[in-house]
Short mmCIF file of C-alpha atoms in Angstrom, two decimals:
data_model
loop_
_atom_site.label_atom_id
_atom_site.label_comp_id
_atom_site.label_asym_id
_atom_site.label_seq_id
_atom_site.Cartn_x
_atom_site.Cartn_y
_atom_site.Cartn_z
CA UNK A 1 -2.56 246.06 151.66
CA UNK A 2 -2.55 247.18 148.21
CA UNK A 3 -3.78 244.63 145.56
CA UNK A 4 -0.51 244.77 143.62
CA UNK A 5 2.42 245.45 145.33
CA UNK A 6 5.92 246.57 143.42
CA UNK A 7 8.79 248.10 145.16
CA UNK A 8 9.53 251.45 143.53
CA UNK A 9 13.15 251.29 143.76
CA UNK A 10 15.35 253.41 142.49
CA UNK A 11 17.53 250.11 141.01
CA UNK A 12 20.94 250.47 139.61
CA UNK A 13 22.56 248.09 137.44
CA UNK A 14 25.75 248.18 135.14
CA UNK A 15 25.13 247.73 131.28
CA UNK A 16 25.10 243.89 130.53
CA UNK A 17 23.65 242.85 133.42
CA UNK A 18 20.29 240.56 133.69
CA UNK A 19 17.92 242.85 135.15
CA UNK A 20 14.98 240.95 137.48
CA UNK A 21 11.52 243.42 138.30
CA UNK A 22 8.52 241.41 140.19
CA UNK A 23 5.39 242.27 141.39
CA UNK A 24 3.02 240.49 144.01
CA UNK A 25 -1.00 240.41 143.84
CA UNK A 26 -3.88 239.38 145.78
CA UNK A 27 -6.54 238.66 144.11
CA UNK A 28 -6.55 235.36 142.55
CA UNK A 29 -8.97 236.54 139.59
CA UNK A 30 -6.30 238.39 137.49
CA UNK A 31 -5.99 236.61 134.41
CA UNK A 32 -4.26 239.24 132.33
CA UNK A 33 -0.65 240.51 133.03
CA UNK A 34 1.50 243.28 131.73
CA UNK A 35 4.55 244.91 131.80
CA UNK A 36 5.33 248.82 130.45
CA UNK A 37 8.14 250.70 130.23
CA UNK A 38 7.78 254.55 130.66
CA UNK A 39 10.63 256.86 129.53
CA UNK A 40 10.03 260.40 131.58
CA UNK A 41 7.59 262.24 130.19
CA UNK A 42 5.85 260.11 127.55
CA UNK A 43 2.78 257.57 128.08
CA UNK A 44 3.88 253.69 129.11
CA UNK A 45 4.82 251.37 126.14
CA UNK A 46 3.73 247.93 126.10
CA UNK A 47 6.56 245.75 126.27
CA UNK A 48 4.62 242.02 127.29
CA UNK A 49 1.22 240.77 127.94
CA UNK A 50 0.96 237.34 128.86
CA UNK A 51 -3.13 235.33 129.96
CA UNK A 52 -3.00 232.81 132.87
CA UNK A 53 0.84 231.35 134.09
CA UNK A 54 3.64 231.00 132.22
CA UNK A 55 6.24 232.38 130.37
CA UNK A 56 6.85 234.37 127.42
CA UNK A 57 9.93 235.85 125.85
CA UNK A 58 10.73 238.52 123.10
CA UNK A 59 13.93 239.17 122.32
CA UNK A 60 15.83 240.57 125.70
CA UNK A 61 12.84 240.35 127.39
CA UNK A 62 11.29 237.56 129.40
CA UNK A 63 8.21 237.40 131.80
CA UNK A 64 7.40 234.99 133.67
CA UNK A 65 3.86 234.63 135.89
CA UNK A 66 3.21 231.88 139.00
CA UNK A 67 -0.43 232.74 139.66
CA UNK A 68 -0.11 229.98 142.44
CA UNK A 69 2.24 232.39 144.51
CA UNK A 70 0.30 235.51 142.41
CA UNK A 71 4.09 236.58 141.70
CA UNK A 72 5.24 237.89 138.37
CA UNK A 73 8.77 238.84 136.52
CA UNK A 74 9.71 240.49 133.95
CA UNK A 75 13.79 239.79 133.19
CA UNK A 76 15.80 241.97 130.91
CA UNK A 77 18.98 240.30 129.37
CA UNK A 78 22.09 241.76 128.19
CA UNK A 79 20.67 245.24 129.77
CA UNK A 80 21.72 248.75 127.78
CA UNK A 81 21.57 252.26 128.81
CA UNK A 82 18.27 252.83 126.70
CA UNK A 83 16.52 250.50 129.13
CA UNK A 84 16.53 252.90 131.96
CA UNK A 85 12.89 253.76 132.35
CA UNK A 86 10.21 253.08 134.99
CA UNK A 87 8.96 249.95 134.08
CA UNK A 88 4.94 249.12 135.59
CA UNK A 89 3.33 246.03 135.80
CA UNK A 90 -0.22 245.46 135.13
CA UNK A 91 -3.11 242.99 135.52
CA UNK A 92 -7.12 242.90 135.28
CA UNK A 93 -9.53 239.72 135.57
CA UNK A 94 -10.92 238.34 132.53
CA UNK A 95 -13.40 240.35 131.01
CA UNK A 96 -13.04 243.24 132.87
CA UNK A 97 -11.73 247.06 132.67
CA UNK A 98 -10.55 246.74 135.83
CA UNK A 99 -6.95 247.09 135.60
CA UNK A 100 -3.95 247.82 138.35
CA UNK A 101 -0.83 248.77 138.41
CA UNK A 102 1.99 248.42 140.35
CA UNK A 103 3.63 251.85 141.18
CA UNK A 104 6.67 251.17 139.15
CA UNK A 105 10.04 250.78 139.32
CA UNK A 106 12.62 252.94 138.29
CA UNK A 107 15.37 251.29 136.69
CA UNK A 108 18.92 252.70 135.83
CA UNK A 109 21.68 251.04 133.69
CA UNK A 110 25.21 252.92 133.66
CA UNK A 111 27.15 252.51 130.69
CA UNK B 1 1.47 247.48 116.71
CA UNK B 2 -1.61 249.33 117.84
CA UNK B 3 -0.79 252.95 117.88
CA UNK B 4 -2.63 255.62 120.08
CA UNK B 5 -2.36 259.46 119.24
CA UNK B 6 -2.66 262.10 121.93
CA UNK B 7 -2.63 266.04 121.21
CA UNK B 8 -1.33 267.79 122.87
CA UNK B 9 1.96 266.57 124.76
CA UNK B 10 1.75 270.11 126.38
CA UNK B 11 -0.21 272.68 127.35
CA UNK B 12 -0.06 275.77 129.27
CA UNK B 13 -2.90 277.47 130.30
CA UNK B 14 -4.71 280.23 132.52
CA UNK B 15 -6.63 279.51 135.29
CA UNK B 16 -10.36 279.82 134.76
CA UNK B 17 -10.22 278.78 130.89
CA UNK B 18 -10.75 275.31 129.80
CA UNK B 19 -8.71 272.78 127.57
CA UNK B 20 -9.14 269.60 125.55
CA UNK B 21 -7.19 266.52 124.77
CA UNK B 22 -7.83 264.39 121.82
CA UNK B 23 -6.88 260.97 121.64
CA UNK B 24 -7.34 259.01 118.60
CA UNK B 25 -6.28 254.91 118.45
CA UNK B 26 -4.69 255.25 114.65
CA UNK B 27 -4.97 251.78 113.47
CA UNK B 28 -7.55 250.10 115.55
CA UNK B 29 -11.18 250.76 116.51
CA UNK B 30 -11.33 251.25 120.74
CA UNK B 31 -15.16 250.52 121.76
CA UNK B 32 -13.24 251.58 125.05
CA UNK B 33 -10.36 253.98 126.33
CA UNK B 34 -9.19 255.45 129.31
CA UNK B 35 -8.42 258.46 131.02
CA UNK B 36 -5.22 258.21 133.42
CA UNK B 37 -3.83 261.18 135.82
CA UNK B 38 -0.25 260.63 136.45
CA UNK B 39 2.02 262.75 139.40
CA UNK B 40 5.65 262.61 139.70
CA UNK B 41 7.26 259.93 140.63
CA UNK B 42 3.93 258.16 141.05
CA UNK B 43 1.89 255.29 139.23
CA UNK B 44 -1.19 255.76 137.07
CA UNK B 45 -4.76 256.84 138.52
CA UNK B 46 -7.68 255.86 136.60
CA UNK B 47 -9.90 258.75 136.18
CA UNK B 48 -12.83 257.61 134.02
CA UNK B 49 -13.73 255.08 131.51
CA UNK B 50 -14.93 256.28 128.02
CA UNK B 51 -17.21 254.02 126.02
CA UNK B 52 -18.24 255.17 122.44
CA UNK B 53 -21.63 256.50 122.11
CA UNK B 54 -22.30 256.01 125.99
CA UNK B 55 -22.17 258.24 128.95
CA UNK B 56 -18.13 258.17 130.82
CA UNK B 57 -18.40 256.25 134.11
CA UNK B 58 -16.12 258.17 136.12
CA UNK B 59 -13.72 256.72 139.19
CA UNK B 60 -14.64 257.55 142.89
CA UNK B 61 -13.78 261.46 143.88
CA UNK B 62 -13.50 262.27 140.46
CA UNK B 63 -15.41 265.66 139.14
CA UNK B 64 -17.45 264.54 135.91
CA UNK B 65 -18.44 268.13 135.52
CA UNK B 66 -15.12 269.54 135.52
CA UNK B 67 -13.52 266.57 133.43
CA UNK B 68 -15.90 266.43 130.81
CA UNK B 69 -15.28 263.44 128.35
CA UNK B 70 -16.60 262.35 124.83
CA UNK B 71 -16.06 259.67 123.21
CA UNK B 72 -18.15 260.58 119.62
CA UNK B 73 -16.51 257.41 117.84
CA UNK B 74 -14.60 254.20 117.78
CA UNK B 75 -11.29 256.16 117.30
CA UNK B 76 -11.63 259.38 119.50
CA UNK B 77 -12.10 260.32 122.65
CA UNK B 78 -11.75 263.61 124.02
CA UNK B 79 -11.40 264.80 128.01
CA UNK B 80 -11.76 268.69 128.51
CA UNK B 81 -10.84 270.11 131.57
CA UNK B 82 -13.29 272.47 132.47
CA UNK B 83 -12.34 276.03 134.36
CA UNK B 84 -9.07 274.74 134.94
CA UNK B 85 -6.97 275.76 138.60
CA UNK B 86 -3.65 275.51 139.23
CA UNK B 87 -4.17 271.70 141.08
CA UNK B 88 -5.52 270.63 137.72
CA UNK B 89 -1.93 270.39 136.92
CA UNK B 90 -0.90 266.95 136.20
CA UNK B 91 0.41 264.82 133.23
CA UNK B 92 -3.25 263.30 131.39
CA UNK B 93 -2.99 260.39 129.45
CA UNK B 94 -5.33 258.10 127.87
CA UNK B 95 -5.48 254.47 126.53
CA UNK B 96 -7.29 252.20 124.67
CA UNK B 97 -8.08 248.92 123.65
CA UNK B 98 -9.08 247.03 120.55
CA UNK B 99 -11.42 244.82 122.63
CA UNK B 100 -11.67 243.20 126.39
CA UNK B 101 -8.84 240.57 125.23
CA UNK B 102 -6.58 242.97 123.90
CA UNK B 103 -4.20 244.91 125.98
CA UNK B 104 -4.34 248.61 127.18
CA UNK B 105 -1.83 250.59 124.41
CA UNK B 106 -1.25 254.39 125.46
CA UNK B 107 -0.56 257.58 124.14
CA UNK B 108 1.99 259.68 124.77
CA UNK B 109 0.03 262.01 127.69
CA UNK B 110 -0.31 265.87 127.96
CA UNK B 111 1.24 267.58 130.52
CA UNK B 112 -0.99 270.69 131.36
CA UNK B 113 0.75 273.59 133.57
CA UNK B 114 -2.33 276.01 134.70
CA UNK B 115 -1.42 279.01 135.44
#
């Protein structure tokens, strides 16, 4: 079982549509949680990064971590064209380089 | 936000010669980056760890001899690919972070095509 678990995809959605990527973990000592987009070609761009449960929204973007069911979202509002990307999530314990990633999901919004 | 520079987004090289990549954090000192390897349509590997002034501690099946990183100060780091082959051909991209409460901010990778 892979320690963070995030179902590739490919996922196809029509522009204005609330867009909903998770990821699942196991191991309860991830503190720190992330989510990138990655346009083809170019590095990942941080779009959140959120310590410990909770939420946390900017602008379209909301994410959301349960550490008791080690699940976290990241939801995309009012979704656009320019959103398609592969989006990655990403967590490491507290103070600690080690971080994983999910193995992204590639999202598509049709105009 | 916390910018990081990487140069260059592509090279093309023969097999047997070697290459560098510079990457630079622009407004922010790194103590720490990374070096990724990404393949299509796959997530990021972790290659090895960079810390200024301090030998690279380099992931598990990874040659330190034939990715040779330095990491002279707190804004650059630099991985050269040794004697490159044609499976050295990947997209290379590298991160860093301001400090171990600060998230991972990339640049832009190099894709290197060996020839």
């Amino acid at each position: 079982q892979k320690e963070v678990e995030q179902d590739p995809g490919p996922l196809s959605v029509p522009e204005g549509a609330i867009v909903s990527l998770n990821c699942t973990y196991s191991n309860s000592a991830f503190q720190y949680f992330m989510w990138y987009r990655q346009y083809s070609r170019k590095g990942p761009e941080l779009l959140m990064y959120t310590y410990s449960s909770g939420n946390k929204e900017d602008g379209r973007f909301t994410a959301q971590v349960d550490k008791s069911s080690k699940y976290i979202s990241l939801f995309i509002r009012d979704s656009q064209p320019s959103d398609s990307a592969t989006y990655l999530c990403a967590m490491r314990p507290e103070g600690n380089n080690d971080m994983r990633f999910g193995a992204g999901t590639r999202l598509t919004v049709k105009p | 936000g916390a910018v990081v520079s990487q140069h260059p987004s592509r090279v093309i090289c023969k097999s047997g010669t070697s290459v560098k990549i510079e990457c630079r954090s622009l407004d922010f000192q790194a103590t720490t980056m990374f070096w990724y390897r990404q393949f299509p349509k796959q997530s990021l590997m972790l290659m090895a760890t960079s810390n200024e002034g301090s030998k690279a501690t380099y992931e598990q099946g990874v040659e330190k001899d034939k990715f040779l990183i330095n990491h002279a100060s707190l804004t650059l780091s630099t991985l050269t690919v040794t004697s490159a082959h044609p499976e050295d051909s990947s997209f290379y991209i590298c991160s860093a972070r301001a400090d171990r409460n600060s998230p991972l901010h990339f640049g832009n990778g190099t894709r290197l095509t060996v020839t």
